[in-house]
mmCIF file of C-alpha atoms and ligand atoms in Angstrom:
data_model
loop_
_atom_site.group_PDB
_atom_site.id
_atom_site.type_symbol
_atom_site.label_atom_id
_atom_site.label_comp_id
_atom_site.label_asym_id
_atom_site.label_seq_id
_atom_site.Cartn_x
_atom_site.Cartn_y
_atom_site.Cartn_z
ATOM 1 C CA UNK A 1 -11.080 15.365 15.271
ATOM 2 C CA UNK A 2 -7.853 16.480 16.940
ATOM 3 C CA UNK A 3 -4.694 16.761 14.929
ATOM 4 C CA UNK A 4 -3.066 13.659 16.381
ATOM 5 C CA UNK A 5 -6.069 11.572 15.453
ATOM 6 C CA UNK A 6 -6.153 13.113 12.040
ATOM 7 C CA UNK A 7 -2.492 12.422 11.553
ATOM 8 C CA UNK A 8 -2.886 8.819 12.594
ATOM 9 C CA UNK A 9 -5.847 8.332 10.327
ATOM 10 C CA UNK A 10 -3.963 9.761 7.402
ATOM 11 C CA UNK A 11 -1.000 7.604 8.064
ATOM 12 C CA UNK A 12 -3.185 4.546 8.335
ATOM 13 C CA UNK A 13 -4.765 5.189 4.999
ATOM 14 C CA UNK A 14 -1.511 5.939 3.337
ATOM 15 C CA UNK A 15 0.001 2.818 4.744
ATOM 16 C CA UNK A 16 -2.753 0.712 3.359
ATOM 17 C CA UNK A 17 -2.217 2.225 -0.018
ATOM 18 C CA UNK A 18 1.476 1.749 0.081
ATOM 19 C CA UNK A 19 1.252 -1.871 0.893
ATOM 20 C CA UNK A 20 -1.268 -2.434 -1.760
ATOM 21 C CA UNK A 21 0.693 -0.748 -4.475
ATOM 22 C CA UNK A 22 3.956 -2.226 -3.616
ATOM 23 C CA UNK A 23 2.799 -5.758 -3.708
ATOM 24 C CA UNK A 24 0.274 -5.741 -6.410
ATOM 25 C CA UNK A 25 0.826 -7.679 -9.547
ATOM 26 C CA UNK A 26 -1.197 -8.598 -12.601
ATOM 27 C CA UNK A 27 -3.036 -11.853 -12.831
ATOM 28 C CA UNK A 28 -0.764 -13.006 -15.627
ATOM 29 C CA UNK A 29 2.347 -12.903 -13.483
ATOM 30 C CA UNK A 30 1.755 -16.257 -11.849
ATOM 31 C CA UNK A 31 3.391 -18.187 -14.633
ATOM 32 C CA UNK A 32 6.969 -18.250 -13.432
ATOM 33 C CA UNK A 33 7.620 -15.363 -11.119
ATOM 34 C CA UNK A 34 5.834 -15.194 -7.792
ATOM 35 C CA UNK A 35 2.626 -13.241 -7.792
ATOM 36 C CA UNK A 36 2.169 -10.235 -5.602
ATOM 37 C CA UNK A 37 0.593 -12.228 -2.800
ATOM 38 C CA UNK A 38 3.572 -14.517 -2.684
ATOM 39 C CA UNK A 39 5.914 -11.562 -2.720
ATOM 40 C CA UNK A 40 4.082 -10.063 0.225
ATOM 41 C CA UNK A 41 4.290 -13.274 2.167
ATOM 42 C CA UNK A 42 7.990 -13.618 1.453
ATOM 43 C CA UNK A 43 8.610 -10.288 3.079
ATOM 44 C CA UNK A 44 6.284 -10.952 6.004
ATOM 45 C CA UNK A 45 3.608 -8.448 5.051
ATOM 46 C CA UNK A 46 -0.105 -9.246 4.997
ATOM 47 C CA UNK A 47 -1.372 -10.679 1.728
ATOM 48 C CA UNK A 48 -4.774 -9.061 1.740
ATOM 49 C CA UNK A 49 -3.532 -5.617 0.832
ATOM 50 C CA UNK A 50 -3.526 -5.986 -2.891
ATOM 51 C CA UNK A 51 -5.880 -3.721 -4.767
ATOM 52 C CA UNK A 52 -7.644 -4.906 -7.789
ATOM 53 C CA UNK A 53 -6.568 -3.500 -11.118
ATOM 54 C CA UNK A 54 -2.838 -3.394 -10.616
ATOM 55 C CA UNK A 55 -0.892 -3.612 -13.827
ATOM 56 C CA UNK A 56 2.290 -5.214 -12.558
ATOM 57 C CA UNK A 57 5.498 -4.859 -10.653
ATOM 58 C CA UNK A 58 9.229 -5.233 -10.984
ATOM 59 C CA UNK A 59 11.346 -6.452 -8.121
ATOM 60 C CA UNK A 60 15.085 -6.748 -7.867
ATOM 61 C CA UNK A 61 15.300 -9.495 -5.303
ATOM 62 C CA UNK A 62 18.937 -8.811 -4.489
ATOM 63 C CA UNK A 63 18.484 -5.148 -3.642
ATOM 64 C CA UNK A 64 14.781 -5.170 -2.792
ATOM 65 C CA UNK A 65 14.212 -2.276 -5.142
ATOM 66 C CA UNK A 66 10.772 -2.400 -6.662
ATOM 67 C CA UNK A 67 8.440 -0.537 -8.945
ATOM 68 C CA UNK A 68 4.695 -1.113 -8.925
ATOM 69 C CA UNK A 69 2.510 -0.027 -11.794
ATOM 70 C CA UNK A 70 -1.015 1.107 -12.337
ATOM 71 C CA UNK A 71 -2.575 1.801 -15.663
ATOM 72 C CA UNK A 72 -3.068 5.304 -14.403
ATOM 73 C CA UNK A 73 -3.247 7.145 -11.160
ATOM 74 C CA UNK A 74 -5.330 5.197 -8.679
ATOM 75 C CA UNK A 75 -7.224 6.980 -5.995
ATOM 76 C CA UNK A 76 -10.153 6.274 -3.766
ATOM 77 C CA UNK A 77 -11.610 7.605 -0.587
ATOM 78 C CA UNK A 78 -11.577 5.783 2.683
ATOM 79 C CA UNK A 79 -14.357 6.094 5.197
ATOM 80 C CA UNK A 80 -15.611 9.010 3.180
ATOM 81 C CA UNK A 81 -12.933 11.174 4.716
ATOM 82 C CA UNK A 82 -9.561 10.520 3.189
ATOM 83 C CA UNK A 83 -8.343 10.197 -0.307
ATOM 84 C CA UNK A 84 -5.583 7.774 -1.034
ATOM 85 C CA UNK A 85 -3.671 8.289 -4.201
ATOM 86 C CA UNK A 86 -1.201 6.070 -5.974
ATOM 87 C CA UNK A 87 0.872 7.401 -8.791
ATOM 88 C CA UNK A 88 0.932 5.275 -11.907
ATOM 89 C CA UNK A 89 4.373 4.169 -10.744
ATOM 90 C CA UNK A 90 5.238 3.618 -7.102
ATOM 91 C CA UNK A 91 8.819 2.850 -6.147
ATOM 92 C CA UNK A 92 10.714 1.887 -3.024
ATOM 93 C CA UNK A 93 12.679 -0.837 -1.328
ATOM 94 C CA UNK A 94 11.369 -3.959 0.334
ATOM 95 C CA UNK A 95 13.084 -6.320 2.720
ATOM 96 C CA UNK A 96 11.745 -8.592 5.408
ATOM 97 C CA UNK A 97 9.395 -6.567 7.615
ATOM 98 C CA UNK A 98 10.470 -3.306 5.998
ATOM 99 C CA UNK A 99 9.326 -1.041 3.211
ATOM 100 C CA UNK A 100 11.422 2.069 2.795
ATOM 101 C CA UNK A 101 12.167 4.916 0.452
ATOM 102 C CA UNK A 102 8.617 4.858 -0.804
ATOM 103 C CA UNK A 103 7.675 7.283 -3.511
ATOM 104 C CA UNK A 104 4.335 7.677 -5.214
ATOM 105 C CA UNK A 105 1.784 7.148 -2.458
ATOM 106 C CA UNK A 106 -0.003 9.930 -0.689
ATOM 107 C CA UNK A 107 -2.964 10.396 1.540
ATOM 108 C CA UNK A 108 -5.019 13.531 1.447
ATOM 109 C CA UNK A 109 -7.249 14.793 4.189
ATOM 110 C CA UNK A 110 -8.923 18.045 3.319
ATOM 111 C CA UNK A 111 -6.010 20.312 2.435
ATOM 112 C CA UNK A 112 -3.344 18.204 4.065
ATOM 113 C CA UNK A 113 -1.410 15.775 1.912
ATOM 114 C CA UNK A 114 1.183 13.422 3.344
ATOM 115 C CA UNK A 115 3.531 11.140 1.491
ATOM 116 C CA UNK A 116 3.995 7.669 2.850
ATOM 117 C CA UNK A 117 7.699 7.008 3.076
ATOM 118 C CA UNK A 118 8.047 3.769 5.004
ATOM 119 C CA UNK A 119 6.269 0.841 6.622
ATOM 120 C CA UNK A 120 7.761 -1.542 9.141
ATOM 121 C CA UNK A 121 6.174 -4.685 10.476
ATOM 122 C CA UNK A 122 6.575 -4.993 14.213
ATOM 123 C CA UNK A 123 4.810 -8.091 15.474
ATOM 124 C CA UNK A 124 1.112 -7.698 14.808
ATOM 125 C CA UNK A 125 1.451 -4.042 13.944
ATOM 126 C CA UNK A 126 2.502 -2.109 10.919
ATOM 127 C CA UNK A 127 4.370 1.054 11.788
ATOM 128 C CA UNK A 128 3.619 3.572 9.115
ATOM 129 C CA UNK A 129 5.769 6.613 8.491
ATOM 130 C CA UNK A 130 4.474 9.685 6.730
ATOM 131 C CA UNK A 131 6.773 12.660 6.779
ATOM 132 C CA UNK A 132 8.243 12.894 10.251
ATOM 133 C CA UNK A 133 5.298 11.105 11.828
ATOM 134 C CA UNK A 134 4.960 7.413 12.431
ATOM 135 C CA UNK A 135 2.334 5.339 14.155
ATOM 136 C CA UNK A 136 1.503 1.658 14.648
ATOM 137 C CA UNK A 137 -1.611 0.054 13.172
ATOM 138 C CA UNK A 138 -2.943 -3.451 13.776
ATOM 139 C CA UNK A 139 -2.162 -5.728 10.886
ATOM 140 C CA UNK A 140 -5.770 -6.903 10.943
ATOM 141 C CA UNK A 141 -6.689 -3.575 9.377
ATOM 142 C CA UNK A 142 -4.881 -4.566 6.232
ATOM 143 C CA UNK A 143 -6.807 -7.611 5.185
ATOM 144 C CA UNK A 144 -9.164 -5.946 2.747
ATOM 145 C CA UNK A 145 -8.224 -5.251 -0.828
ATOM 146 C CA UNK A 146 -9.322 -1.797 -1.881
ATOM 147 C CA UNK A 147 -10.101 -0.973 -5.445
ATOM 148 C CA UNK A 148 -9.339 2.103 -7.490
ATOM 149 C CA UNK A 149 -12.394 4.310 -7.544
ATOM 150 C CA UNK A 150 -14.548 2.700 -4.897
ATOM 151 C CA UNK A 151 -11.819 1.728 -2.434
ATOM 152 C CA UNK A 152 -13.128 -0.289 0.475
ATOM 153 C CA UNK A 153 -16.766 0.455 -0.256
ATOM 154 C CA UNK A 154 -17.148 -1.421 -3.535
ATOM 155 C CA UNK A 155 -19.298 -4.246 -2.264
ATOM 156 C CA UNK A 156 -21.565 -1.799 -0.496
ATOM 157 C CA UNK A 157 -22.151 0.307 -3.586
ATOM 158 C CA UNK A 158 -22.692 -2.550 -5.987
HETATM 159 C C1 NAG B 1 -4.748 -1.689 -18.321
HETATM 160 O O1 NAG B 1 -5.072 -1.126 -19.577
HETATM 161 C C2 NAG B 1 -5.119 -2.089 -20.604
HETATM 162 C C3 NAG B 1 -5.318 -1.353 -21.901
HETATM 163 O O2 NAG B 1 -6.335 -0.387 -21.769
HETATM 164 C C4 NAG B 1 -6.250 -3.069 -20.303
HETATM 165 O O3 NAG B 1 -6.332 -4.036 -21.312
HETATM 166 C C5 NAG B 1 -5.964 -3.748 -19.002
HETATM 167 O O4 NAG B 1 -7.049 -4.586 -18.660
HETATM 168 C C6 NAG B 1 -5.770 -2.716 -17.895
HETATM 169 N N1 NAG B 1 -5.337 -3.398 -16.718
HETATM 170 C C7 NAG B 1 -5.948 -3.259 -15.580
HETATM 171 C C8 NAG B 1 -5.402 -4.054 -14.474
HETATM 172 O O5 NAG B 1 -6.926 -2.530 -15.438
HETATM 173 C C1 NAG B 2 19.650 -5.646 -9.033
HETATM 174 O O1 NAG B 2 20.371 -4.492 -8.663
HETATM 175 C C2 NAG B 2 21.781 -4.651 -8.741
HETATM 176 C C3 NAG B 2 22.397 -3.384 -8.185
HETATM 177 O O2 NAG B 2 21.897 -2.243 -8.822
HETATM 178 C C4 NAG B 2 22.166 -4.887 -10.185
HETATM 179 O O3 NAG B 2 23.568 -5.053 -10.293
HETATM 180 C C5 NAG B 2 21.453 -6.120 -10.671
HETATM 181 O O4 NAG B 2 21.717 -6.312 -12.051
HETATM 182 C C6 NAG B 2 19.962 -6.004 -10.484
HETATM 183 N N1 NAG B 2 19.326 -7.263 -10.810
HETATM 184 C C7 NAG B 2 18.277 -7.279 -11.620
HETATM 185 C C8 NAG B 2 17.681 -8.626 -11.849
HETATM 186 O O5 NAG B 2 17.818 -6.274 -12.152
#
């Protein structure tokens, strides 16, 4: 795998994680406040990115500042090659089509670890930024909901 491909793959994974973390919310949040799926839709991001097992989120709707919470660090491998890791708290800013200032999501490929810092929706693509690199990924790639531990492979291993 050449380095550009590796970089893109890492970014893709990290992006998926970021989106998931940012928008995830516990099942009990549907009472009054919008749930995470609704929050995603409001900001024009795909709904299917929510991982199972999220604890909750806080969102300041005037500033877009958010915090997303896991019970503990959430990590899983993707395609048997990459490890995505979410800190127990992930923070950043969300506005329509834009996630920025992300902190708490990383993607690890062998010895290389990149932090996902931003995600922008551009038409049918999500442009993911990790470090100084950014690359577009089809939004269709973000329809699955990974799960801590087994990631995207849960149904296959059950
Ligand atoms: C988080 O931990 C609490 C206490 O252990 C547990 O009751 C709850 O189900 C956990 N939430 C998730 C989403 O795993
Ligand atoms: C949102 O952030 C602004 C600016 O920091 C603050 O003044 C406001 O109280 C916050 N709103 C909520 C609901 O936390």
